[in-house]
Amino acid sequence: MTKLVYILNGPNLNLLGKRQPEIYGHDTLADVEAACAAVAAGAGLAAKLMQSNYEGQIIDWIHEAREAAAGIIINPAALSHTSVAVLDALNTFDGPVIEVHISNIHKREAFRHHSYVSARADGVIAGCGVEGYALAMRRMASLLA
Ligand code: DQA
């Protein structure tokens, strides 16, 4: 059966393409979804992209992934810097987890330098723009091979 990869996106990423394009670029989440689907298909994987502005919804999707997904790519957005609950949820998931940040969080304000999610992530990609998602999918394919 084709392995499924969840691509989870946290608060404000629904506005990707419109929100602070000087930081996050002009591509939308739909563009990210298409790019990831292409990489996934080339690797014999399937991808499902989701976005929510609600911490609890992200946690529920991580719980769902325990049964439904082989791996998780996650851009927790601002929840990276605040949410022990998202970290705890990811710690219930057995498969590979790759954390993505569109911007280089280490080059930005000090409060963005720490991510709770990085304590669980098998890999972290930051500062590669939206291409980071496709890079994460390539790495996910290697990890799931
Ligand atoms: C982000 C970086 C976070 O600090 C920020 O809160 C986001 C997006 C990124 O993709 O660069 O919303 O995760």
mmCIF file with all atom_site columns, C-alpha atoms and ligand atoms in Angstrom:
data_model
loop_
_atom_site.group_PDB
_atom_site.id
_atom_site.type_symbol
_atom_site.label_atom_id
_atom_site.label_alt_id
_atom_site.label_comp_id
_atom_site.label_asym_id
_atom_site.label_entity_id
_atom_site.label_seq_id
_atom_site.pdbx_PDB_ins_code
_atom_site.Cartn_x
_atom_site.Cartn_y
_atom_site.Cartn_z
_atom_site.occupancy
_atom_site.B_iso_or_equiv
_atom_site.pdbx_formal_charge
_atom_site.auth_seq_id
_atom_site.auth_comp_id
_atom_site.auth_asym_id
_atom_site.auth_atom_id
_atom_site.pdbx_PDB_model_num
ATOM   1   C CA . MET A 1 1   ? 0.000  0.000  0.000  1.00 0.00 ? 1   MET A CA 1
ATOM   2   C CA . THR A 1 2   ? 1.215  3.536  -0.794 1.00 0.00 ? 2   THR A CA 1
ATOM   3   C CA . LYS A 1 3   ? 2.686  5.204  2.271  1.00 0.00 ? 3   LYS A CA 1
ATOM   4   C CA . LEU A 1 4   ? 1.044  8.493  3.190  1.00 0.00 ? 4   LEU A CA 1
ATOM   5   C CA . VAL A 1 5   ? 2.946  11.559 4.451  1.00 0.00 ? 5   VAL A CA 1
ATOM   6   C CA . TYR A 1 6   ? 1.068  14.245 6.375  1.00 0.00 ? 6   TYR A CA 1
ATOM   7   C CA . ILE A 1 7   ? 2.223  17.822 5.758  1.00 0.00 ? 7   ILE A CA 1
ATOM   8   C CA . LEU A 1 8   ? 0.913  19.838 8.698  1.00 0.00 ? 8   LEU A CA 1
ATOM   9   C CA . ASN A 1 9   ? 0.928  23.623 8.798  1.00 0.00 ? 9   ASN A CA 1
ATOM   10  C CA . GLY A 1 10  ? 0.236  25.847 11.774 1.00 0.00 ? 10  GLY A CA 1
ATOM   11  C CA . PRO A 1 11  ? -1.217 29.311 12.342 1.00 0.00 ? 11  PRO A CA 1
ATOM   12  C CA . ASN A 1 12  ? -1.259 31.980 9.643  1.00 0.00 ? 12  ASN A CA 1
ATOM   13  C CA . LEU A 1 13  ? 0.150  29.723 6.937  1.00 0.00 ? 13  LEU A CA 1
ATOM   14  C CA . ASN A 1 14  ? -3.253 29.795 5.214  1.00 0.00 ? 14  ASN A CA 1
ATOM   15  C CA . LEU A 1 15  ? -2.155 33.310 4.186  1.00 0.00 ? 15  LEU A CA 1
ATOM   16  C CA . LEU A 1 16  ? 1.049  32.078 2.539  1.00 0.00 ? 16  LEU A CA 1
ATOM   17  C CA . GLY A 1 17  ? 1.622  34.129 -0.625 1.00 0.00 ? 17  GLY A CA 1
ATOM   18  C CA . LYS A 1 18  ? -0.184 37.141 0.829  1.00 0.00 ? 18  LYS A CA 1
ATOM   19  C CA . ARG A 1 19  ? 1.401  37.322 4.284  1.00 0.00 ? 19  ARG A CA 1
ATOM   20  C CA . GLN A 1 20  ? 4.707  39.222 4.546  1.00 0.00 ? 20  GLN A CA 1
ATOM   21  C CA . PRO A 1 21  ? 5.890  38.088 1.080  1.00 0.00 ? 21  PRO A CA 1
ATOM   22  C CA . GLU A 1 22  ? 9.276  39.697 1.729  1.00 0.00 ? 22  GLU A CA 1
ATOM   23  C CA . ILE A 1 23  ? 9.809  36.973 4.349  1.00 0.00 ? 23  ILE A CA 1
ATOM   24  C CA . TYR A 1 24  ? 7.664  34.063 3.162  1.00 0.00 ? 24  TYR A CA 1
ATOM   25  C CA . GLY A 1 25  ? 7.568  34.611 -0.615 1.00 0.00 ? 25  GLY A CA 1
ATOM   26  C CA . HIS A 1 26  ? 4.712  34.678 -3.115 1.00 0.00 ? 26  HIS A CA 1
ATOM   27  C CA . ASP A 1 27  ? 3.937  30.963 -3.424 1.00 0.00 ? 27  ASP A CA 1
ATOM   28  C CA . THR A 1 28  ? 0.743  29.730 -1.790 1.00 0.00 ? 28  THR A CA 1
ATOM   29  C CA . LEU A 1 29  ? 0.027  26.616 0.241  1.00 0.00 ? 29  LEU A CA 1
ATOM   30  C CA . ALA A 1 30  ? -1.613 25.190 -2.899 1.00 0.00 ? 30  ALA A CA 1
ATOM   31  C CA . ASP A 1 31  ? 1.744  25.610 -4.695 1.00 0.00 ? 31  ASP A CA 1
ATOM   32  C CA . VAL A 1 32  ? 3.469  23.831 -1.789 1.00 0.00 ? 32  VAL A CA 1
ATOM   33  C CA . GLU A 1 33  ? 0.923  21.024 -1.986 1.00 0.00 ? 33  GLU A CA 1
ATOM   34  C CA . ALA A 1 34  ? 1.512  20.557 -5.748 1.00 0.00 ? 34  ALA A CA 1
ATOM   35  C CA . ALA A 1 35  ? 5.316  20.562 -5.346 1.00 0.00 ? 35  ALA A CA 1
ATOM   36  C CA . CYS A 1 36  ? 5.182  18.030 -2.513 1.00 0.00 ? 36  CYS A CA 1
ATOM   37  C CA . ALA A 1 37  ? 2.688  15.816 -4.349 1.00 0.00 ? 37  ALA A CA 1
ATOM   38  C CA . ALA A 1 38  ? 5.044  15.685 -7.352 1.00 0.00 ? 38  ALA A CA 1
ATOM   39  C CA . VAL A 1 39  ? 8.062  14.694 -5.234 1.00 0.00 ? 39  VAL A CA 1
ATOM   40  C CA . ALA A 1 40  ? 5.956  12.190 -3.296 1.00 0.00 ? 40  ALA A CA 1
ATOM   41  C CA . ALA A 1 41  ? 4.565  10.582 -6.470 1.00 0.00 ? 41  ALA A CA 1
ATOM   42  C CA . GLY A 1 42  ? 8.108  10.253 -7.883 1.00 0.00 ? 42  GLY A CA 1
ATOM   43  C CA . ALA A 1 43  ? 9.086  8.381  -4.740 1.00 0.00 ? 43  ALA A CA 1
ATOM   44  C CA . GLY A 1 44  ? 5.988  6.164  -4.661 1.00 0.00 ? 44  GLY A CA 1
ATOM   45  C CA . LEU A 1 45  ? 4.489  8.069  -1.725 1.00 0.00 ? 45  LEU A CA 1
ATOM   46  C CA . ALA A 1 46  ? 1.248  10.004 -1.260 1.00 0.00 ? 46  ALA A CA 1
ATOM   47  C CA . ALA A 1 47  ? 1.007  13.400 0.438  1.00 0.00 ? 47  ALA A CA 1
ATOM   48  C CA . LYS A 1 48  ? -1.818 15.074 2.322  1.00 0.00 ? 48  LYS A CA 1
ATOM   49  C CA . LEU A 1 49  ? -1.396 18.750 3.228  1.00 0.00 ? 49  LEU A CA 1
ATOM   50  C CA . MET A 1 50  ? -3.418 20.335 6.038  1.00 0.00 ? 50  MET A CA 1
ATOM   51  C CA . GLN A 1 51  ? -3.384 23.732 7.722  1.00 0.00 ? 51  GLN A CA 1
ATOM   52  C CA . SER A 1 52  ? -5.023 25.033 10.861 1.00 0.00 ? 52  SER A CA 1
ATOM   53  C CA . ASN A 1 53  ? -4.868 28.152 12.974 1.00 0.00 ? 53  ASN A CA 1
ATOM   54  C CA . TYR A 1 54  ? -5.834 26.045 16.020 1.00 0.00 ? 54  TYR A CA 1
ATOM   55  C CA . GLU A 1 55  ? -3.297 24.208 18.180 1.00 0.00 ? 55  GLU A CA 1
ATOM   56  C CA . GLY A 1 56  ? -5.826 21.513 19.154 1.00 0.00 ? 56  GLY A CA 1
ATOM   57  C CA . GLN A 1 57  ? -6.571 20.723 15.519 1.00 0.00 ? 57  GLN A CA 1
ATOM   58  C CA . ILE A 1 58  ? -2.862 20.261 14.783 1.00 0.00 ? 58  ILE A CA 1
ATOM   59  C CA . ILE A 1 59  ? -2.641 17.910 17.781 1.00 0.00 ? 59  ILE A CA 1
ATOM   60  C CA . ASP A 1 60  ? -5.703 15.952 16.601 1.00 0.00 ? 60  ASP A CA 1
ATOM   61  C CA . TRP A 1 61  ? -4.128 15.529 13.147 1.00 0.00 ? 61  TRP A CA 1
ATOM   62  C CA . ILE A 1 62  ? -0.896 14.268 14.743 1.00 0.00 ? 62  ILE A CA 1
ATOM   63  C CA . HIS A 1 63  ? -2.949 11.709 16.706 1.00 0.00 ? 63  HIS A CA 1
ATOM   64  C CA . GLU A 1 64  ? -4.745 10.725 13.484 1.00 0.00 ? 64  GLU A CA 1
ATOM   65  C CA . ALA A 1 65  ? -1.343 10.301 11.803 1.00 0.00 ? 65  ALA A CA 1
ATOM   66  C CA . ARG A 1 66  ? -0.480 7.556  14.327 1.00 0.00 ? 66  ARG A CA 1
ATOM   67  C CA . GLU A 1 67  ? -2.824 5.270  12.369 1.00 0.00 ? 67  GLU A CA 1
ATOM   68  C CA . ALA A 1 68  ? -3.014 6.977  8.988  1.00 0.00 ? 68  ALA A CA 1
ATOM   69  C CA . ALA A 1 69  ? 0.475  8.242  8.077  1.00 0.00 ? 69  ALA A CA 1
ATOM   70  C CA . ALA A 1 70  ? 3.979  6.816  7.723  1.00 0.00 ? 70  ALA A CA 1
ATOM   71  C CA . GLY A 1 71  ? 5.678  10.184 8.273  1.00 0.00 ? 71  GLY A CA 1
ATOM   72  C CA . ILE A 1 72  ? 4.971  13.786 9.217  1.00 0.00 ? 72  ILE A CA 1
ATOM   73  C CA . ILE A 1 73  ? 6.379  16.963 7.698  1.00 0.00 ? 73  ILE A CA 1
ATOM   74  C CA . ILE A 1 74  ? 5.389  19.857 9.933  1.00 0.00 ? 74  ILE A CA 1
ATOM   75  C CA . ASN A 1 75  ? 5.722  23.615 9.823  1.00 0.00 ? 75  ASN A CA 1
ATOM   76  C CA . PRO A 1 76  ? 4.284  24.418 13.251 1.00 0.00 ? 76  PRO A CA 1
ATOM   77  C CA . ALA A 1 77  ? 4.690  28.171 12.522 1.00 0.00 ? 77  ALA A CA 1
ATOM   78  C CA . ALA A 1 78  ? 4.476  30.188 15.765 1.00 0.00 ? 78  ALA A CA 1
ATOM   79  C CA . LEU A 1 79  ? 3.516  27.035 17.711 1.00 0.00 ? 79  LEU A CA 1
ATOM   80  C CA . SER A 1 80  ? 7.152  25.929 17.246 1.00 0.00 ? 80  SER A CA 1
ATOM   81  C CA . HIS A 1 81  ? 8.184  28.502 19.794 1.00 0.00 ? 81  HIS A CA 1
ATOM   82  C CA . THR A 1 82  ? 5.380  28.033 22.310 1.00 0.00 ? 82  THR A CA 1
ATOM   83  C CA . SER A 1 83  ? 3.844  24.573 22.211 1.00 0.00 ? 83  SER A CA 1
ATOM   84  C CA . VAL A 1 84  ? 4.970  21.764 24.498 1.00 0.00 ? 84  VAL A CA 1
ATOM   85  C CA . ALA A 1 85  ? 1.582  20.205 23.591 1.00 0.00 ? 85  ALA A CA 1
ATOM   86  C CA . VAL A 1 86  ? 2.544  19.858 19.911 1.00 0.00 ? 86  VAL A CA 1
ATOM   87  C CA . LEU A 1 87  ? 5.901  18.372 20.976 1.00 0.00 ? 87  LEU A CA 1
ATOM   88  C CA . ASP A 1 88  ? 4.123  15.902 23.277 1.00 0.00 ? 88  ASP A CA 1
ATOM   89  C CA . ALA A 1 89  ? 1.764  14.908 20.454 1.00 0.00 ? 89  ALA A CA 1
ATOM   90  C CA . LEU A 1 90  ? 4.689  14.325 18.071 1.00 0.00 ? 90  LEU A CA 1
ATOM   91  C CA . ASN A 1 91  ? 6.321  12.172 20.738 1.00 0.00 ? 91  ASN A CA 1
ATOM   92  C CA . THR A 1 92  ? 3.343  9.786  20.438 1.00 0.00 ? 92  THR A CA 1
ATOM   93  C CA . PHE A 1 93  ? 4.094  9.294  16.726 1.00 0.00 ? 93  PHE A CA 1
ATOM   94  C CA . ASP A 1 94  ? 6.510  6.499  15.808 1.00 0.00 ? 94  ASP A CA 1
ATOM   95  C CA . GLY A 1 95  ? 7.459  7.451  12.233 1.00 0.00 ? 95  GLY A CA 1
ATOM   96  C CA . PRO A 1 96  ? 9.886  10.077 10.940 1.00 0.00 ? 96  PRO A CA 1
ATOM   97  C CA . VAL A 1 97  ? 9.164  13.753 11.594 1.00 0.00 ? 97  VAL A CA 1
ATOM   98  C CA . ILE A 1 98  ? 10.731 16.574 9.596  1.00 0.00 ? 98  ILE A CA 1
ATOM   99  C CA . GLU A 1 99  ? 10.303 20.176 10.716 1.00 0.00 ? 99  GLU A CA 1
ATOM   100 C CA . VAL A 1 100 ? 10.203 22.906 8.074  1.00 0.00 ? 100 VAL A CA 1
ATOM   101 C CA . HIS A 1 101 ? 10.493 26.669 8.398  1.00 0.00 ? 101 HIS A CA 1
ATOM   102 C CA . ILE A 1 102 ? 10.230 28.790 5.286  1.00 0.00 ? 102 ILE A CA 1
ATOM   103 C CA . SER A 1 103 ? 12.353 31.526 6.810  1.00 0.00 ? 103 SER A CA 1
ATOM   104 C CA . ASN A 1 104 ? 15.635 31.062 8.644  1.00 0.00 ? 104 ASN A CA 1
ATOM   105 C CA . ILE A 1 105 ? 14.324 31.316 12.199 1.00 0.00 ? 105 ILE A CA 1
ATOM   106 C CA . HIS A 1 106 ? 17.895 31.627 13.511 1.00 0.00 ? 106 HIS A CA 1
ATOM   107 C CA . LYS A 1 107 ? 18.450 34.836 11.542 1.00 0.00 ? 107 LYS A CA 1
ATOM   108 C CA . ARG A 1 108 ? 15.299 36.434 12.955 1.00 0.00 ? 108 ARG A CA 1
ATOM   109 C CA . GLU A 1 109 ? 14.135 37.653 16.374 1.00 0.00 ? 109 GLU A CA 1
ATOM   110 C CA . ALA A 1 110 ? 15.577 35.807 19.395 1.00 0.00 ? 110 ALA A CA 1
ATOM   111 C CA . PHE A 1 111 ? 12.137 34.431 20.367 1.00 0.00 ? 111 PHE A CA 1
ATOM   112 C CA . ARG A 1 112 ? 12.094 32.434 17.116 1.00 0.00 ? 112 ARG A CA 1
ATOM   113 C CA . HIS A 1 113 ? 15.466 30.770 17.721 1.00 0.00 ? 113 HIS A CA 1
ATOM   114 C CA . HIS A 1 114 ? 14.078 28.006 19.930 1.00 0.00 ? 114 HIS A CA 1
ATOM   115 C CA . SER A 1 115 ? 11.662 25.391 18.640 1.00 0.00 ? 115 SER A CA 1
ATOM   116 C CA . TYR A 1 116 ? 10.105 22.823 21.003 1.00 0.00 ? 116 TYR A CA 1
ATOM   117 C CA . VAL A 1 117 ? 9.368  20.637 17.971 1.00 0.00 ? 117 VAL A CA 1
ATOM   118 C CA . SER A 1 118 ? 13.087 20.345 17.126 1.00 0.00 ? 118 SER A CA 1
ATOM   119 C CA . ALA A 1 119 ? 13.505 18.139 20.223 1.00 0.00 ? 119 ALA A CA 1
ATOM   120 C CA . ARG A 1 120 ? 11.486 15.482 18.334 1.00 0.00 ? 120 ARG A CA 1
ATOM   121 C CA . ALA A 1 121 ? 12.272 16.237 14.693 1.00 0.00 ? 121 ALA A CA 1
ATOM   122 C CA . ASP A 1 122 ? 14.526 13.789 12.822 1.00 0.00 ? 122 ASP A CA 1
ATOM   123 C CA . GLY A 1 123 ? 15.496 16.668 10.526 1.00 0.00 ? 123 GLY A CA 1
ATOM   124 C CA . VAL A 1 124 ? 15.004 20.421 10.413 1.00 0.00 ? 124 VAL A CA 1
ATOM   125 C CA . ILE A 1 125 ? 14.974 22.578 7.276  1.00 0.00 ? 125 ILE A CA 1
ATOM   126 C CA . ALA A 1 126 ? 14.929 26.360 7.706  1.00 0.00 ? 126 ALA A CA 1
ATOM   127 C CA . GLY A 1 127 ? 15.540 29.273 5.406  1.00 0.00 ? 127 GLY A CA 1
ATOM   128 C CA . CYS A 1 128 ? 15.095 27.472 2.080  1.00 0.00 ? 128 CYS A CA 1
ATOM   129 C CA . GLY A 1 129 ? 11.819 29.227 1.287  1.00 0.00 ? 129 GLY A CA 1
ATOM   130 C CA . VAL A 1 130 ? 8.871  27.059 0.295  1.00 0.00 ? 130 VAL A CA 1
ATOM   131 C CA . GLU A 1 131 ? 11.352 24.746 -1.479 1.00 0.00 ? 131 GLU A CA 1
ATOM   132 C CA . GLY A 1 132 ? 12.054 23.458 2.027  1.00 0.00 ? 132 GLY A CA 1
ATOM   133 C CA . TYR A 1 133 ? 8.854  21.415 1.882  1.00 0.00 ? 133 TYR A CA 1
ATOM   134 C CA . ALA A 1 134 ? 9.933  19.561 -1.286 1.00 0.00 ? 134 ALA A CA 1
ATOM   135 C CA . LEU A 1 135 ? 13.389 19.030 0.232  1.00 0.00 ? 135 LEU A CA 1
ATOM   136 C CA . ALA A 1 136 ? 11.704 17.609 3.319  1.00 0.00 ? 136 ALA A CA 1
ATOM   137 C CA . MET A 1 137 ? 9.635  15.273 1.131  1.00 0.00 ? 137 MET A CA 1
ATOM   138 C CA . ARG A 1 138 ? 12.837 14.027 -0.566 1.00 0.00 ? 138 ARG A CA 1
ATOM   139 C CA . ARG A 1 139 ? 14.379 13.304 2.811  1.00 0.00 ? 139 ARG A CA 1
ATOM   140 C CA . MET A 1 140 ? 11.147 11.659 3.962  1.00 0.00 ? 140 MET A CA 1
ATOM   141 C CA . ALA A 1 141 ? 11.302 9.353  0.931  1.00 0.00 ? 141 ALA A CA 1
ATOM   142 C CA . SER A 1 142 ? 14.822 8.277  1.953  1.00 0.00 ? 142 SER A CA 1
ATOM   143 C CA . LEU A 1 143 ? 13.770 7.696  5.535  1.00 0.00 ? 143 LEU A CA 1
ATOM   144 C CA . LEU A 1 144 ? 10.735 5.633  4.492  1.00 0.00 ? 144 LEU A CA 1
ATOM   145 C CA . ALA A 1 145 ? 12.558 3.617  1.799  1.00 0.00 ? 145 ALA A CA 1
HETATM 146 C C1 . DQA B 2 .   ? 7.744  30.015 10.291 1.00 0.00 ? 1   DQA B C1 1
HETATM 147 C C2 . DQA B 2 .   ? 8.614  30.808 11.264 1.00 0.00 ? 1   DQA B C2 1
HETATM 148 C C3 . DQA B 2 .   ? 7.864  31.110 12.558 1.00 0.00 ? 1   DQA B C3 1
HETATM 149 O O1 . DQA B 2 .   ? 8.694  31.835 13.458 1.00 0.00 ? 1   DQA B O1 1
HETATM 150 C C4 . DQA B 2 .   ? 6.644  31.940 12.266 1.00 0.00 ? 1   DQA B C4 1
HETATM 151 O O2 . DQA B 2 .   ? 5.895  32.151 13.436 1.00 0.00 ? 1   DQA B O2 1
HETATM 152 C C5 . DQA B 2 .   ? 5.794  31.366 11.182 1.00 0.00 ? 1   DQA B C5 1
HETATM 153 C C6 . DQA B 2 .   ? 6.419  30.708 10.037 1.00 0.00 ? 1   DQA B C6 1
HETATM 154 C C7 . DQA B 2 .   ? 8.435  29.818 8.938  1.00 0.00 ? 1   DQA B C7 1
HETATM 155 O O3 . DQA B 2 .   ? 7.943  28.996 8.161  1.00 0.00 ? 1   DQA B O3 1
HETATM 156 O O4 . DQA B 2 .   ? 9.429  30.467 8.633  1.00 0.00 ? 1   DQA B O4 1
HETATM 157 O O5 . DQA B 2 .   ? 4.581  31.550 11.193 1.00 0.00 ? 1   DQA B O5 1
HETATM 158 O O6 . DQA B 2 .   ? 7.500  28.730 10.851 1.00 0.00 ? 1   DQA B O6 1
#
